[in-house]
Amino acid sequence: MSLEGRTALVTGASRGIGKSIALALAQEGASVAINYLSPREEAEAAAEAVREAGGAASIFYADITQKDDVERMVRECEETLRPIDILVNAARQLGKNNNFLDLEWSDFELEIDVMLKGAFNCCQAVLPSMTERHYGRVINILSTQIRERRIGKIAYGTVKTALLYFSENLAKEMGPNGITVNMVSPGITLTEHRLMNTPEAQIEKFNNETPLRRSGTPEEIAAAVVFFAKNETDFISGVNMPVAGGRVMF
């Protein structure tokens, strides 16, 4: 198990892609801190799934848009587990899929707060300790929307593009401290939410537009995160890996 002795904090880990990431990191030997906002029951179920698979997990409540909340969560994680070696910013905001003229600035702010401000807060909370230990892995979950242009996704795509610049710049700044910063960009991924809320005909259309002729799974996104978390990828930083079946090629 390549991550034995490491501690990982995964935001938004109570469901979907975040949950799969937590499970995959634990299966590689990491102790996993599962961050959640609500509901607690889903976070507990995710932690139990990790334990059933032979991993170690604890749940930590925090609103990642609030700096004080994040700092408290990181302190509790260090007291319960140990200092954080791996940070995965996977939390997302399910915003409105509206045309631009139907949006309010508040719709943008919702997505900015969770996906950009949340990553900012979490990075500021864990990077001092990583710098002291001259070791750290930061992995930010982006989206192929930074390259695709889909009507109704202007807020989501704009925020994920900002997170790309944030991540690349952070990789350059943190490199001398032994900290890598990488990104994973999922394409169409069959999470529970997508299966429940996307018409089958639309999923089929997406699949037909994808070279591999199918959608991805949360487990495939998690595998890319594990790749960046391993010691063997110590010389890879500032990289954005698309996991999209060839639909988007960076």
PDB file of C-alpha atoms in Angstrom:
ATOM      1  CA  MET A   1       0.000   0.000   0.000  1.00  0.00           C
ATOM      2  CA  SER A   2       1.831   3.048  -1.310  1.00  0.00           C
ATOM      3  CA  LEU A   3       0.180   5.640   0.973  1.00  0.00           C
ATOM      4  CA  GLU A   4       0.595   3.853   4.285  1.00  0.00           C
ATOM      5  CA  GLY A   5       1.391   6.338   7.047  1.00  0.00           C
ATOM      6  CA  ARG A   6      -0.076   9.262   5.139  1.00  0.00           C
ATOM      7  CA  THR A   7      -3.125  11.325   6.105  1.00  0.00           C
ATOM      8  CA  ALA A   8      -5.473  12.704   3.461  1.00  0.00           C
ATOM      9  CA  LEU A   9      -8.180  15.342   3.808  1.00  0.00           C
ATOM     10  CA  VAL A  10     -10.876  15.151   1.122  1.00  0.00           C
ATOM     11  CA  THR A  11     -13.455  17.917   0.962  1.00  0.00           C
ATOM     12  CA  GLY A  12     -16.970  17.087  -0.165  1.00  0.00           C
ATOM     13  CA  ALA A  13     -16.216  13.437   0.501  1.00  0.00           C
ATOM     14  CA  SER A  14     -19.603  12.257   1.741  1.00  0.00           C
ATOM     15  CA  ARG A  15     -20.929  11.472  -1.746  1.00  0.00           C
ATOM     16  CA  GLY A  16     -20.141  11.145  -5.438  1.00  0.00           C
ATOM     17  CA  ILE A  17     -16.606  11.626  -6.706  1.00  0.00           C
ATOM     18  CA  GLY A  18     -15.343  12.809  -3.304  1.00  0.00           C
ATOM     19  CA  LYS A  19     -16.535   9.624  -1.636  1.00  0.00           C
ATOM     20  CA  SER A  20     -14.814   7.462  -4.264  1.00  0.00           C
ATOM     21  CA  ILE A  21     -11.598   9.439  -3.802  1.00  0.00           C
ATOM     22  CA  ALA A  22     -11.699   8.896  -0.038  1.00  0.00           C
ATOM     23  CA  LEU A  23     -12.207   5.165  -0.517  1.00  0.00           C
ATOM     24  CA  ALA A  24      -9.414   4.852  -3.090  1.00  0.00           C
ATOM     25  CA  LEU A  25      -6.898   6.724  -0.920  1.00  0.00           C
ATOM     26  CA  ALA A  26      -7.792   4.550   2.081  1.00  0.00           C
ATOM     27  CA  GLN A  27      -7.354   1.394   0.015  1.00  0.00           C
ATOM     28  CA  GLU A  28      -3.803   2.578  -0.670  1.00  0.00           C
ATOM     29  CA  GLY A  29      -3.166   2.804   3.063  1.00  0.00           C
ATOM     30  CA  ALA A  30      -3.899   6.459   3.845  1.00  0.00           C
ATOM     31  CA  SER A  31      -5.912   7.535   6.865  1.00  0.00           C
ATOM     32  CA  VAL A  32      -8.707   9.649   5.436  1.00  0.00           C
ATOM     33  CA  ALA A  33     -10.420  12.701   6.891  1.00  0.00           C
ATOM     34  CA  ILE A  34     -13.857  12.963   5.286  1.00  0.00           C
ATOM     35  CA  ASN A  35     -15.078  16.545   5.203  1.00  0.00           C
ATOM     36  CA  TYR A  36     -18.813  17.149   4.978  1.00  0.00           C
ATOM     37  CA  LEU A  37     -21.322  19.966   5.338  1.00  0.00           C
ATOM     38  CA  SER A  38     -24.579  18.001   5.351  1.00  0.00           C
ATOM     39  CA  PRO A  39     -26.073  15.559   5.925  1.00  0.00           C
ATOM     40  CA  ARG A  40     -23.977  13.869   8.600  1.00  0.00           C
ATOM     41  CA  GLU A  41     -25.561  10.491   7.810  1.00  0.00           C
ATOM     42  CA  GLU A  42     -23.982  10.440   4.345  1.00  0.00           C
ATOM     43  CA  ALA A  43     -20.558  11.235   5.782  1.00  0.00           C
ATOM     44  CA  GLU A  44     -20.911   8.442   8.333  1.00  0.00           C
ATOM     45  CA  ALA A  45     -21.946   6.038   5.563  1.00  0.00           C
ATOM     46  CA  ALA A  46     -18.904   7.043   3.510  1.00  0.00           C
ATOM     47  CA  ALA A  47     -16.597   6.471   6.488  1.00  0.00           C
ATOM     48  CA  GLU A  48     -18.192   3.099   7.131  1.00  0.00           C
ATOM     49  CA  ALA A  49     -17.643   2.119   3.479  1.00  0.00           C
ATOM     50  CA  VAL A  50     -13.962   2.965   3.899  1.00  0.00           C
ATOM     51  CA  ARG A  51     -13.701   0.866   7.061  1.00  0.00           C
ATOM     52  CA  GLU A  52     -15.495  -2.075   5.455  1.00  0.00           C
ATOM     53  CA  ALA A  53     -12.882  -1.974   2.701  1.00  0.00           C
ATOM     54  CA  GLY A  54     -10.149  -2.208   5.339  1.00  0.00           C
ATOM     55  CA  GLY A  55      -9.236   1.481   5.467  1.00  0.00           C
ATOM     56  CA  ALA A  56      -9.231   4.106   8.208  1.00  0.00           C
ATOM     57  CA  ALA A  57     -11.558   7.117   8.097  1.00  0.00           C
ATOM     58  CA  SER A  58     -12.941   9.834  10.364  1.00  0.00           C
ATOM     59  CA  ILE A  59     -15.533  12.470   9.544  1.00  0.00           C
ATOM     60  CA  PHE A  60     -15.064  16.214  10.070  1.00  0.00           C
ATOM     61  CA  TYR A  61     -17.762  18.826   9.713  1.00  0.00           C
ATOM     62  CA  ALA A  62     -16.795  22.181   8.205  1.00  0.00           C
ATOM     63  CA  ASP A  63     -18.240  24.833   5.959  1.00  0.00           C
ATOM     64  CA  ILE A  64     -15.182  25.304   3.744  1.00  0.00           C
ATOM     65  CA  THR A  65     -16.338  28.780   2.719  1.00  0.00           C
ATOM     66  CA  GLN A  66     -15.603  29.901   6.298  1.00  0.00           C
ATOM     67  CA  LYS A  67     -11.916  30.335   7.198  1.00  0.00           C
ATOM     68  CA  ASP A  68     -12.430  29.774  10.936  1.00  0.00           C
ATOM     69  CA  ASP A  69     -14.379  26.590  10.274  1.00  0.00           C
ATOM     70  CA  VAL A  70     -11.629  25.209   8.068  1.00  0.00           C
ATOM     71  CA  GLU A  71      -8.897  26.040  10.575  1.00  0.00           C
ATOM     72  CA  ARG A  72     -10.860  24.268  13.316  1.00  0.00           C
ATOM     73  CA  MET A  73     -11.381  21.219  11.085  1.00  0.00           C
ATOM     74  CA  VAL A  74      -7.659  20.985  10.309  1.00  0.00           C
ATOM     75  CA  ARG A  75      -6.775  21.237  14.032  1.00  0.00           C
ATOM     76  CA  GLU A  76      -9.259  18.471  14.849  1.00  0.00           C
ATOM     77  CA  CYS A  77      -7.896  16.331  12.048  1.00  0.00           C
ATOM     78  CA  GLU A  78      -4.338  16.709  13.319  1.00  0.00           C
ATOM     79  CA  GLU A  79      -5.428  15.862  16.859  1.00  0.00           C
ATOM     80  CA  THR A  80      -7.465  12.821  15.779  1.00  0.00           C
ATOM     81  CA  LEU A  81      -5.194  11.489  13.034  1.00  0.00           C
ATOM     82  CA  ARG A  82      -1.943  13.340  12.313  1.00  0.00           C
ATOM     83  CA  PRO A  83      -0.779  16.300  10.175  1.00  0.00           C
ATOM     84  CA  ILE A  84      -2.297  16.324   6.703  1.00  0.00           C
ATOM     85  CA  ASP A  85      -0.030  15.071   3.910  1.00  0.00           C
ATOM     86  CA  ILE A  86      -2.582  15.057   1.081  1.00  0.00           C
ATOM     87  CA  LEU A  87      -5.304  17.620   0.439  1.00  0.00           C
ATOM     88  CA  VAL A  88      -7.955  16.903  -2.179  1.00  0.00           C
ATOM     89  CA  ASN A  89     -10.290  19.798  -2.943  1.00  0.00           C
ATOM     90  CA  ALA A  90     -13.274  17.906  -4.331  1.00  0.00           C
ATOM     91  CA  ALA A  91     -16.220  19.861  -2.905  1.00  0.00           C
ATOM     92  CA  ARG A  92     -18.470  21.408  -5.534  1.00  0.00           C
ATOM     93  CA  GLN A  93     -21.544  23.560  -5.727  1.00  0.00           C
ATOM     94  CA  LEU A  94     -24.455  22.331  -7.841  1.00  0.00           C
ATOM     95  CA  GLY A  95     -25.341  25.648  -9.409  1.00  0.00           C
ATOM     96  CA  LYS A  96     -27.979  26.673 -11.902  1.00  0.00           C
ATOM     97  CA  ASN A  97     -27.636  25.499 -15.512  1.00  0.00           C
ATOM     98  CA  ASN A  98     -29.066  28.733 -16.876  1.00  0.00           C
ATOM     99  CA  ASN A  99     -28.273  30.974 -19.811  1.00  0.00           C
ATOM    100  CA  PHE A 100     -26.216  34.024 -18.904  1.00  0.00           C
ATOM    101  CA  LEU A 101     -29.075  36.539 -19.037  1.00  0.00           C
ATOM    102  CA  ASP A 102     -31.066  34.400 -16.601  1.00  0.00           C
ATOM    103  CA  LEU A 103     -28.314  34.422 -13.969  1.00  0.00           C
ATOM    104  CA  GLU A 104     -27.708  36.732 -11.040  1.00  0.00           C
ATOM    105  CA  TRP A 105     -24.260  37.572  -9.695  1.00  0.00           C
ATOM    106  CA  SER A 106     -25.278  35.662  -6.589  1.00  0.00           C
ATOM    107  CA  ASP A 107     -25.385  32.486  -8.736  1.00  0.00           C
ATOM    108  CA  PHE A 108     -21.720  33.041  -9.582  1.00  0.00           C
ATOM    109  CA  GLU A 109     -20.903  33.791  -5.953  1.00  0.00           C
ATOM    110  CA  LEU A 110     -22.316  30.462  -4.777  1.00  0.00           C
ATOM    111  CA  GLU A 111     -19.938  28.559  -7.049  1.00  0.00           C
ATOM    112  CA  ILE A 112     -17.001  30.870  -6.328  1.00  0.00           C
ATOM    113  CA  ASP A 113     -17.447  30.457  -2.581  1.00  0.00           C
ATOM    114  CA  VAL A 114     -17.423  26.660  -2.546  1.00  0.00           C
ATOM    115  CA  MET A 115     -15.042  25.739  -5.350  1.00  0.00           C
ATOM    116  CA  LEU A 116     -12.556  28.628  -5.313  1.00  0.00           C
ATOM    117  CA  LYS A 117     -12.778  30.211  -1.877  1.00  0.00           C
ATOM    118  CA  GLY A 118     -13.127  26.744  -0.348  1.00  0.00           C
ATOM    119  CA  ALA A 119      -9.916  25.564  -2.020  1.00  0.00           C
ATOM    120  CA  PHE A 120      -8.197  28.806  -0.959  1.00  0.00           C
ATOM    121  CA  ASN A 121      -9.202  28.337   2.686  1.00  0.00           C
ATOM    122  CA  CYS A 122      -8.184  24.685   2.798  1.00  0.00           C
ATOM    123  CA  CYS A 123      -4.825  25.306   1.133  1.00  0.00           C
ATOM    124  CA  GLN A 124      -4.000  28.158   3.519  1.00  0.00           C
ATOM    125  CA  ALA A 125      -4.868  25.935   6.480  1.00  0.00           C
ATOM    126  CA  VAL A 126      -2.708  22.925   5.521  1.00  0.00           C
ATOM    127  CA  LEU A 127       0.232  24.418   3.614  1.00  0.00           C
ATOM    128  CA  PRO A 128       2.136  25.830   6.637  1.00  0.00           C
ATOM    129  CA  SER A 129       2.474  22.356   8.153  1.00  0.00           C
ATOM    130  CA  MET A 130       3.351  20.816   4.779  1.00  0.00           C
ATOM    131  CA  THR A 131       6.029  23.489   4.342  1.00  0.00           C
ATOM    132  CA  GLU A 132       7.544  22.723   7.767  1.00  0.00           C
ATOM    133  CA  ARG A 133       7.740  19.020   6.869  1.00  0.00           C
ATOM    134  CA  HIS A 134       8.909  19.739   3.297  1.00  0.00           C
ATOM    135  CA  TYR A 135       6.279  17.368   1.965  1.00  0.00           C
ATOM    136  CA  GLY A 136       2.760  17.704   0.659  1.00  0.00           C
ATOM    137  CA  ARG A 137       0.312  16.814  -2.075  1.00  0.00           C
ATOM    138  CA  VAL A 138      -2.476  19.162  -3.156  1.00  0.00           C
ATOM    139  CA  ILE A 139      -4.887  17.795  -5.757  1.00  0.00           C
ATOM    140  CA  ASN A 140      -7.673  20.009  -7.035  1.00  0.00           C
ATOM    141  CA  ILE A 141     -10.661  18.637  -8.914  1.00  0.00           C
ATOM    142  CA  LEU A 142     -11.382  20.746 -11.984  1.00  0.00           C
ATOM    143  CA  SER A 143     -13.545  19.885 -14.986  1.00  0.00           C
ATOM    144  CA  THR A 144     -13.316  19.511 -18.753  1.00  0.00           C
ATOM    145  CA  GLN A 145     -15.563  22.597 -18.751  1.00  0.00           C
ATOM    146  CA  ILE A 146     -12.369  24.666 -18.705  1.00  0.00           C
ATOM    147  CA  ARG A 147     -11.956  23.609 -22.363  1.00  0.00           C
ATOM    148  CA  GLU A 148     -15.511  22.871 -23.433  1.00  0.00           C
ATOM    149  CA  ARG A 149     -18.036  25.627 -23.968  1.00  0.00           C
ATOM    150  CA  ARG A 150     -21.526  24.463 -23.003  1.00  0.00           C
ATOM    151  CA  ILE A 151     -24.507  26.781 -22.762  1.00  0.00           C
ATOM    152  CA  GLY A 152     -25.780  26.891 -19.203  1.00  0.00           C
ATOM    153  CA  LYS A 153     -22.357  26.197 -17.660  1.00  0.00           C
ATOM    154  CA  ILE A 154     -20.878  29.689 -17.751  1.00  0.00           C
ATOM    155  CA  ALA A 155     -20.645  30.118 -13.966  1.00  0.00           C
ATOM    156  CA  TYR A 156     -19.299  26.616 -13.311  1.00  0.00           C
ATOM    157  CA  GLY A 157     -16.779  26.773 -16.162  1.00  0.00           C
ATOM    158  CA  THR A 158     -15.577  30.237 -15.176  1.00  0.00           C
ATOM    159  CA  VAL A 159     -14.890  29.187 -11.590  1.00  0.00           C
ATOM    160  CA  LYS A 160     -13.126  25.968 -12.597  1.00  0.00           C
ATOM    161  CA  THR A 161     -10.936  27.952 -15.003  1.00  0.00           C
ATOM    162  CA  ALA A 162      -9.993  30.301 -12.162  1.00  0.00           C
ATOM    163  CA  LEU A 163      -9.129  27.239 -10.066  1.00  0.00           C
ATOM    164  CA  LEU A 164      -6.809  26.075 -12.866  1.00  0.00           C
ATOM    165  CA  TYR A 165      -4.801  29.310 -12.705  1.00  0.00           C
ATOM    166  CA  PHE A 166      -4.827  29.184  -8.908  1.00  0.00           C
ATOM    167  CA  SER A 167      -3.481  25.606  -8.968  1.00  0.00           C
ATOM    168  CA  GLU A 168      -0.749  26.231 -11.539  1.00  0.00           C
ATOM    169  CA  ASN A 169       0.478  29.327  -9.723  1.00  0.00           C
ATOM    170  CA  LEU A 170       0.403  27.507  -6.387  1.00  0.00           C
ATOM    171  CA  ALA A 171       2.460  24.677  -7.877  1.00  0.00           C
ATOM    172  CA  LYS A 172       5.146  27.159  -8.861  1.00  0.00           C
ATOM    173  CA  GLU A 173       5.181  28.872  -5.476  1.00  0.00           C
ATOM    174  CA  MET A 174       5.092  25.709  -3.346  1.00  0.00           C
ATOM    175  CA  GLY A 175       7.551  23.642  -5.370  1.00  0.00           C
ATOM    176  CA  PRO A 176      10.655  24.787  -3.441  1.00  0.00           C
ATOM    177  CA  ASN A 177       8.910  23.583  -0.263  1.00  0.00           C
ATOM    178  CA  GLY A 178       8.615  20.001  -1.507  1.00  0.00           C
ATOM    179  CA  ILE A 179       4.886  20.358  -2.207  1.00  0.00           C
ATOM    180  CA  THR A 180       3.286  19.296  -5.472  1.00  0.00           C
ATOM    181  CA  VAL A 181       0.016  20.727  -6.784  1.00  0.00           C
ATOM    182  CA  ASN A 182      -1.832  18.858  -9.510  1.00  0.00           C
ATOM    183  CA  MET A 183      -5.301  18.769 -11.001  1.00  0.00           C
ATOM    184  CA  VAL A 184      -7.781  16.179 -12.250  1.00  0.00           C
ATOM    185  CA  SER A 185     -10.451  17.220 -14.761  1.00  0.00           C
ATOM    186  CA  PRO A 186     -13.378  14.799 -14.960  1.00  0.00           C
ATOM    187  CA  GLY A 187     -15.506  14.617 -18.066  1.00  0.00           C
ATOM    188  CA  ILE A 188     -19.050  13.258 -17.991  1.00  0.00           C
ATOM    189  CA  THR A 189     -19.029  11.069 -14.874  1.00  0.00           C
ATOM    190  CA  LEU A 190     -21.895   8.863 -13.771  1.00  0.00           C
ATOM    191  CA  THR A 191     -22.378   9.919 -10.182  1.00  0.00           C
ATOM    192  CA  GLU A 192     -25.629   9.286  -8.342  1.00  0.00           C
ATOM    193  CA  HIS A 193     -26.633  12.902  -8.935  1.00  0.00           C
ATOM    194  CA  ARG A 194     -26.065  12.727 -12.690  1.00  0.00           C
ATOM    195  CA  LEU A 195     -27.895   9.425 -13.034  1.00  0.00           C
ATOM    196  CA  MET A 196     -30.887  10.863 -11.189  1.00  0.00           C
ATOM    197  CA  ASN A 197     -30.983  14.237 -12.944  1.00  0.00           C
ATOM    198  CA  THR A 198     -29.786  13.670 -16.520  1.00  0.00           C
ATOM    199  CA  PRO A 199     -32.133  12.177 -19.130  1.00  0.00           C
ATOM    200  CA  GLU A 200     -30.884   8.909 -20.575  1.00  0.00           C
ATOM    201  CA  ALA A 201     -31.009  10.370 -24.103  1.00  0.00           C
ATOM    202  CA  GLN A 202     -28.646  13.170 -23.064  1.00  0.00           C
ATOM    203  CA  ILE A 203     -26.179  10.739 -21.493  1.00  0.00           C
ATOM    204  CA  GLU A 204     -26.265   8.709 -24.710  1.00  0.00           C
ATOM    205  CA  LYS A 205     -25.541  11.872 -26.710  1.00  0.00           C
ATOM    206  CA  PHE A 206     -22.540  12.663 -24.505  1.00  0.00           C
ATOM    207  CA  ASN A 207     -21.304   9.095 -24.891  1.00  0.00           C
ATOM    208  CA  ASN A 208     -21.542   9.260 -28.679  1.00  0.00           C
ATOM    209  CA  GLU A 209     -19.440  12.434 -28.647  1.00  0.00           C
ATOM    210  CA  THR A 210     -16.733  10.743 -26.563  1.00  0.00           C
ATOM    211  CA  PRO A 211     -14.043   8.718 -28.383  1.00  0.00           C
ATOM    212  CA  LEU A 212     -14.341   5.844 -25.902  1.00  0.00           C
ATOM    213  CA  ARG A 213     -18.150   5.946 -26.362  1.00  0.00           C
ATOM    214  CA  ARG A 214     -19.037   5.899 -22.683  1.00  0.00           C
ATOM    215  CA  SER A 215     -19.147   8.012 -19.548  1.00  0.00           C
ATOM    216  CA  GLY A 216     -16.608   7.834 -16.777  1.00  0.00           C
ATOM    217  CA  THR A 217     -17.090   6.464 -13.279  1.00  0.00           C
ATOM    218  CA  PRO A 218     -16.192   8.075  -9.930  1.00  0.00           C
ATOM    219  CA  GLU A 219     -13.696   5.250  -9.393  1.00  0.00           C
ATOM    220  CA  GLU A 220     -11.797   6.286 -12.527  1.00  0.00           C
ATOM    221  CA  ILE A 221     -11.508   9.862 -11.272  1.00  0.00           C
ATOM    222  CA  ALA A 222     -10.307   8.536  -7.920  1.00  0.00           C
ATOM    223  CA  ALA A 223      -7.595   6.464  -9.629  1.00  0.00           C
ATOM    224  CA  ALA A 224      -6.129   9.640 -11.152  1.00  0.00           C
ATOM    225  CA  VAL A 225      -6.095  11.314  -7.731  1.00  0.00           C
ATOM    226  CA  VAL A 226      -4.277   8.336  -6.208  1.00  0.00           C
ATOM    227  CA  PHE A 227      -1.694   8.567  -9.008  1.00  0.00           C
ATOM    228  CA  PHE A 228      -0.842  12.142  -8.052  1.00  0.00           C
ATOM    229  CA  ALA A 229      -0.820  11.295  -4.329  1.00  0.00           C
ATOM    230  CA  LYS A 230       1.845   8.593  -4.571  1.00  0.00           C
ATOM    231  CA  ASN A 231       5.523   9.077  -3.750  1.00  0.00           C
ATOM    232  CA  GLU A 232       6.394   7.815  -7.215  1.00  0.00           C
ATOM    233  CA  THR A 233       4.948  10.990  -8.751  1.00  0.00           C
ATOM    234  CA  ASP A 234       7.119  13.265  -6.623  1.00  0.00           C
ATOM    235  CA  PHE A 235       8.524  15.026  -9.714  1.00  0.00           C
ATOM    236  CA  ILE A 236       5.130  15.830 -11.266  1.00  0.00           C
ATOM    237  CA  SER A 237       3.582  19.185 -10.413  1.00  0.00           C
ATOM    238  CA  GLY A 238       1.357  21.733 -12.129  1.00  0.00           C
ATOM    239  CA  VAL A 239      -0.248  19.051 -14.299  1.00  0.00           C
ATOM    240  CA  ASN A 240      -3.930  18.889 -15.217  1.00  0.00           C
ATOM    241  CA  MET A 241      -5.015  15.352 -16.113  1.00  0.00           C
ATOM    242  CA  PRO A 242      -8.281  15.002 -18.061  1.00  0.00           C
ATOM    243  CA  VAL A 243     -10.214  11.827 -17.243  1.00  0.00           C
ATOM    244  CA  ALA A 244     -12.736  12.133 -20.019  1.00  0.00           C
ATOM    245  CA  GLY A 245     -12.426   9.208 -22.416  1.00  0.00           C
ATOM    246  CA  GLY A 246     -10.683  11.417 -24.986  1.00  0.00           C
ATOM    247  CA  ARG A 247     -13.581  13.862 -25.161  1.00  0.00           C
ATOM    248  CA  VAL A 248     -11.215  16.710 -24.291  1.00  0.00           C
ATOM    249  CA  MET A 249      -7.483  16.535 -24.870  1.00  0.00           C
ATOM    250  CA  PHE A 250      -5.214  19.051 -23.126  1.00  0.00           C
TER     251      PHE A 250
END
